[in-house]
Structure formats: C-alpha cells, structure tokens
Short mmCIF file of C-alpha atoms in Angstrom, two decimals:
data_model
loop_
_atom_site.label_atom_id
_atom_site.label_comp_id
_atom_site.label_asym_id
_atom_site.label_seq_id
_atom_site.Cartn_x
_atom_site.Cartn_y
_atom_site.Cartn_z
CA UNK A 608 0.02 -0.02 -0.11
CA UNK A 609 1.04 3.56 -0.73
CA UNK A 610 0.88 5.84 2.26
CA UNK A 611 0.99 9.74 1.89
CA UNK A 612 2.19 11.87 4.84
CA UNK A 613 1.29 15.59 5.39
CA UNK A 614 3.48 17.48 7.72
CA UNK A 615 3.59 21.02 9.25
CA UNK A 616 7.26 21.64 9.50
CA UNK A 617 10.51 21.56 7.76
CA UNK A 618 12.07 19.03 10.16
CA UNK A 619 9.60 16.40 9.35
CA UNK A 620 9.75 17.11 5.65
CA UNK A 621 13.57 16.54 5.53
CA UNK A 622 14.05 13.97 8.42
CA UNK A 623 11.14 11.49 8.06
CA UNK A 624 12.43 9.90 4.75
CA UNK A 625 15.71 9.06 6.51
CA UNK A 626 13.87 7.50 9.31
CA UNK A 627 11.58 5.39 7.15
CA UNK A 628 14.60 3.81 5.54
CA UNK A 629 15.70 2.53 8.81
CA UNK A 630 12.52 1.19 9.99
CA UNK A 631 11.92 -1.39 7.26
CA UNK A 632 8.18 -0.56 6.77
CA UNK A 633 6.49 -3.06 4.31
CA UNK A 634 4.49 -0.15 2.77
CA UNK A 635 5.60 2.43 0.20
CA UNK A 636 5.72 5.76 2.17
CA UNK A 637 5.82 8.64 -0.24
CA UNK A 638 8.02 11.66 0.56
CA UNK A 639 6.10 13.86 2.87
CA UNK A 640 4.19 16.90 1.60
CA UNK A 641 4.31 20.11 3.64
CA UNK A 642 1.02 21.87 4.07
CA UNK A 643 0.35 25.04 5.87
CA UNK A 644 -1.30 23.62 9.06
CA UNK A 645 -1.06 26.06 12.00
CA UNK A 646 -0.83 24.04 15.24
CA UNK A 647 -3.20 26.42 17.20
CA UNK A 648 -5.89 26.54 14.46
CA UNK A 649 -9.29 25.03 14.87
CA UNK A 650 -9.86 21.47 13.79
CA UNK A 651 -11.70 22.66 10.76
CA UNK A 652 -9.00 24.98 9.69
CA UNK A 653 -6.39 22.26 10.11
CA UNK A 654 -8.42 19.86 8.00
CA UNK A 655 -8.95 22.57 5.35
CA UNK A 656 -5.13 23.27 5.16
CA UNK A 657 -4.39 19.50 4.86
CA UNK A 658 -7.10 19.06 2.30
CA UNK A 659 -5.19 21.27 -0.21
CA UNK A 660 -2.72 18.29 -0.64
CA UNK A 661 -5.31 15.43 -0.73
CA UNK A 662 -5.78 15.55 -4.52
CA UNK A 663 -2.01 15.22 -5.05
CA UNK A 664 -1.79 12.12 -2.89
CA UNK A 665 -4.98 10.58 -4.43
CA UNK A 666 -3.56 11.04 -7.88
CA UNK A 667 -0.32 9.18 -6.75
CA UNK A 668 -2.58 6.22 -5.78
CA UNK A 669 -2.34 6.25 -1.95
CA UNK A 670 -4.57 3.95 0.08
CA UNK A 671 -3.98 6.06 3.32
CA UNK A 672 -2.98 9.55 4.33
CA UNK A 673 -1.30 10.43 7.71
CA UNK A 674 -1.54 13.98 8.89
CA UNK A 675 1.33 14.66 11.25
CA UNK A 676 0.84 17.88 13.39
CA UNK A 677 2.71 19.37 16.39
CA UNK A 678 0.34 19.64 19.42
CA UNK A 679 2.52 22.38 20.82
CA UNK A 680 0.94 23.48 24.15
CA UNK A 681 -2.69 23.05 23.29
CA UNK A 682 -4.49 22.31 26.48
CA UNK A 683 -7.11 20.08 24.85
CA UNK A 684 -7.24 16.34 25.35
CA UNK A 685 -5.09 14.80 22.61
CA UNK A 686 -7.45 12.04 21.70
CA UNK A 687 -10.44 14.34 21.45
CA UNK A 688 -8.47 16.85 19.24
CA UNK A 689 -7.26 14.01 16.98
CA UNK A 690 -10.87 12.82 16.64
CA UNK A 691 -12.11 16.31 15.76
CA UNK A 692 -9.34 16.90 13.10
CA UNK A 693 -9.98 13.29 11.70
CA UNK A 694 -13.73 13.87 11.44
CA UNK A 695 -13.22 17.24 9.57
CA UNK A 696 -10.55 15.85 7.36
CA UNK A 697 -12.40 12.62 6.43
CA UNK A 698 -15.46 14.67 5.47
CA UNK A 699 -13.38 16.67 3.00
CA UNK A 700 -11.51 13.66 1.78
CA UNK A 701 -14.80 11.71 1.07
CA UNK A 702 -15.67 14.27 -1.50
CA UNK A 703 -12.44 13.27 -3.43
CA UNK A 704 -11.88 9.72 -2.64
CA UNK A 705 -14.13 7.54 -0.35
CA UNK A 706 -11.67 4.58 -0.41
CA UNK A 707 -8.71 6.39 1.11
CA UNK A 708 -8.15 5.90 4.87
CA UNK A 709 -6.97 8.88 6.89
CA UNK A 710 -5.34 9.20 10.30
CA UNK A 711 -4.16 12.13 12.26
CA UNK A 712 -1.14 11.93 14.55
CA UNK A 713 -0.39 14.71 17.05
CA UNK A 714 3.18 14.89 18.11
CA UNK A 715 3.25 15.65 21.77
CA UNK A 716 7.01 16.46 21.64
CA UNK A 717 8.62 18.05 18.60
CA UNK A 718 10.11 15.77 15.94
CA UNK A 719 13.42 17.63 16.42
CA UNK A 720 13.47 16.42 19.96
CA UNK A 721 13.07 12.79 18.59
CA UNK A 722 16.03 13.31 16.25
CA UNK A 723 18.29 14.76 19.05
CA UNK A 724 17.48 11.94 21.27
CA UNK A 725 18.30 9.36 18.50
#
C-alpha cells in the first residue's frame, strides 16, 4: 500500500524519509508533503489546510493519508483533538476519494527532540 504523509514543519519534511529507510516498513511511504497547518488553528482550519494536498496524494494512488501535526502547548485532550481533526478531514476527503483511509497523529513532543534523542 502507498501511504501519503502531510506534515507541518521542515524538520519532518527533511527528516522523516531518512527514518523510514531505517524502519523497514513493508509499505511504500511517499516523500512527505508540507501543508500550511497552524498548530493552534481550529480542527476545521487544520483539515482545510491539509485538504489542499489530498488531491495530489490521491492522484499518486495512496491507500492511506497520515496527517502529522505538532500539538505544541494546546490544553485540549489529545485524543479528542485528533478525533475532531480526523472527522473534519475525512469529510473533506470523502468528496475526493471515499476509499482512502486517513489518520491524524499529534506529536506531543517536537520531531526535532526525537532526532536529537536518537
């Protein structure tokens, strides 16, 4: 399966492809696409920003899209925030491709911290 990844930062855009090579994932993970998701925006605004890249990924034949966002210092429950962003994003994606799965991942700590720790 092809998996498309949407990210909100340059570190993810450049760093993730190097990490995927080391993980030995059985799926084809495409090079991440950067989208203008603001981490403090509403779930609807985040979904809208991500949706601007959905068509590109659908045309590349992805079976799943992962939206990777920094949580920053948002006080909301992480699980509830993820559910809201996923609901909004899936609604938009269903207009383009109903057979593509979608997941939202909120990074509680910045990717840069992961890379430094590694």
